[in-house]
Coordinates of C-alpha atoms in Angstrom, one line a residue:
X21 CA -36.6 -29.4 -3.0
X22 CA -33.9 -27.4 -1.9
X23 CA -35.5 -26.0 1.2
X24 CA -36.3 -29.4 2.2
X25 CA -32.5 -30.7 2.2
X26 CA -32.0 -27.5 4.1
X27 CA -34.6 -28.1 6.4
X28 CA -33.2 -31.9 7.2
X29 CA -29.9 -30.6 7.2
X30 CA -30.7 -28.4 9.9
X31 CA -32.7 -30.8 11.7
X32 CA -29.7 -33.5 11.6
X33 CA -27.6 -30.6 13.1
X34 CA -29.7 -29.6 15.7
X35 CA -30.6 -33.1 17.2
X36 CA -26.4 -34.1 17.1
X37 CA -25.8 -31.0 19.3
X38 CA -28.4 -32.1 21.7
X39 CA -27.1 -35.8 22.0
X40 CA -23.5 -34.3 22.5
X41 CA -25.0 -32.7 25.8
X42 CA -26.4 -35.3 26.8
X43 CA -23.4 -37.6 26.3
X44 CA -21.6 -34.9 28.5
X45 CA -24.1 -34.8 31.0
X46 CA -23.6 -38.7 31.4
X47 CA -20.1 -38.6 31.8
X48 CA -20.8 -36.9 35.1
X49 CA -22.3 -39.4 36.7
X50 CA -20.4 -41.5 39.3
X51 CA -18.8 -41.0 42.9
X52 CA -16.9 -38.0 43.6
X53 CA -14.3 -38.1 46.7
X54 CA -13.5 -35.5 49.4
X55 CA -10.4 -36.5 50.8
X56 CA -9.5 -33.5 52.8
X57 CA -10.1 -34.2 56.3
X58 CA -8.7 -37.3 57.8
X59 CA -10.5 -40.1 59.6
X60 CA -13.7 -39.0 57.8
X61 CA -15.4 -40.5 54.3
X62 CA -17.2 -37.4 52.0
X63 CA -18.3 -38.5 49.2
X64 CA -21.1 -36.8 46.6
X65 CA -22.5 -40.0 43.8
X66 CA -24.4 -38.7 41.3
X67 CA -26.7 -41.1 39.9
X68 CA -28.1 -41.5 36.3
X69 CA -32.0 -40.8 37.3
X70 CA -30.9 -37.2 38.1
X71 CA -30.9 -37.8 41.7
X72 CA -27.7 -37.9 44.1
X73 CA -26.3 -38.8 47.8
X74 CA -23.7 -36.6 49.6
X75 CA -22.8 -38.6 52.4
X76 CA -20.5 -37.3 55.5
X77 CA -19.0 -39.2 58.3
X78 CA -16.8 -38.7 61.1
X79 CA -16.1 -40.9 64.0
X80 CA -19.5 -41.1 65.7
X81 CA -21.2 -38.1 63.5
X82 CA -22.9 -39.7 60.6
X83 CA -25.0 -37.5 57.9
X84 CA -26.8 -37.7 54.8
X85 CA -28.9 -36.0 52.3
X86 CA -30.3 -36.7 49.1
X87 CA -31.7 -34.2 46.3
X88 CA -31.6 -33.8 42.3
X89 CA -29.1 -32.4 40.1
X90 CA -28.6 -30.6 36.7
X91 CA -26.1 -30.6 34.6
X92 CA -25.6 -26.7 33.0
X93 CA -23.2 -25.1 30.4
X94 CA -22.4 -21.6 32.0
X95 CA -21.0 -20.0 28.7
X96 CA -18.9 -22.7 28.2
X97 CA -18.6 -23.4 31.6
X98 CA -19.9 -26.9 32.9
X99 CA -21.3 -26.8 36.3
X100 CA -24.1 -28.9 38.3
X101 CA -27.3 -27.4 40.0
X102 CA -27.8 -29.5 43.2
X103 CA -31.2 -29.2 44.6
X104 CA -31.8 -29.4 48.7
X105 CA -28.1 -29.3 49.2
X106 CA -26.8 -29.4 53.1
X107 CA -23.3 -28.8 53.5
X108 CA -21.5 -30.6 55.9
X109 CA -17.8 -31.4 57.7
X110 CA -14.9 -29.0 56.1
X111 CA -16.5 -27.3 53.3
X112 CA -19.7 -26.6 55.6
X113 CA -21.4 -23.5 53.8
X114 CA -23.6 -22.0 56.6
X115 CA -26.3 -20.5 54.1
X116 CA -27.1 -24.8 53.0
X117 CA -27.1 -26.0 56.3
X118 CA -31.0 -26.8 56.6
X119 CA -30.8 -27.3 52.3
X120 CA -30.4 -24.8 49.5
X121 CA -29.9 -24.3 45.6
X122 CA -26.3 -24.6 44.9
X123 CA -24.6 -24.2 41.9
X124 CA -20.8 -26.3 41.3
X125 CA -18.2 -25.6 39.0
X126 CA -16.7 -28.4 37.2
X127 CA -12.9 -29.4 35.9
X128 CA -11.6 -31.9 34.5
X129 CA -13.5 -34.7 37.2
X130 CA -13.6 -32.5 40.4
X131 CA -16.6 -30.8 41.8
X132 CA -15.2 -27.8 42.5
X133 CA -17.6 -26.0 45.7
X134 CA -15.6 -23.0 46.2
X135 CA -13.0 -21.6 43.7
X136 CA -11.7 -19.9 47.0
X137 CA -10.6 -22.5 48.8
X138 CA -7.4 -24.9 47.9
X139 CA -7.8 -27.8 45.3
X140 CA -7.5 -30.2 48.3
X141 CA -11.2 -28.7 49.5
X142 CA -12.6 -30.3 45.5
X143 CA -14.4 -33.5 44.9
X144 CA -12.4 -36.2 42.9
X145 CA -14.1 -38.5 40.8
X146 CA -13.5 -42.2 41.6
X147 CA -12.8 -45.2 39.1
X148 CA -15.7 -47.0 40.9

């Protein structure tokens, strides 16, 4: 009797750590602003089906691309995989320019692409 309790115990644990990730994964989700350069709308929306838009445009220049993302807890540290990312207008990465893996940190609600570069660079979550 008193390995089953343990047992259910342990299961009740295990399943409420797995619906707090999930809960954080969701709060993710939404449209994230780069308002760096002016004239221009950037934007990144990550959708609930695990798919996203990052959207780019610039007087005449227009650009899009579309992919998957993951959300992952680096030791603590939350970050989202994109999948077939292109990098485009200020924060242009010349390795994703035809699509690549890349890897985001988080904080608070910015998208943070490269801790070099100032906070201005990040991508602010929107109310919308």
């Amino acid at each position: 009797m008193r390995n089953i309790v343990i047992i259910m115990l342990g299961t009740i644990v295990f399943l409420s750590s797995c619906k707090g990730h999930k809960d954080l994964s969701q709060n993710v989700i939404g449209k994230y602003v780069n308002a760096f350069e002016h004239n221009t709308v950037h934007f990144v929306e990550l959708y609930d089906d695990s798919s996203f838009l990052h959207y780019y445009k610039k007087n005449d220049s227009q650009f899009e691309n579309r992919g998957h993302w993951k959300f992952r807890n680096d030791n603590g540290n939350p970050e989202i995989s994109f999948t077939y990312w292109k990098s485009f207008g200020g924060n242009k990465d010349q390795a994703c320019v035809n699509g690549c893996l890349a890897f985001v940190k988080m904080k608070s609600s910015e998208l943070i692409f490269d801790v070099d570069l100032p906070d201005e660079r990040n991508f602010k979550k929107t109310g919308k």
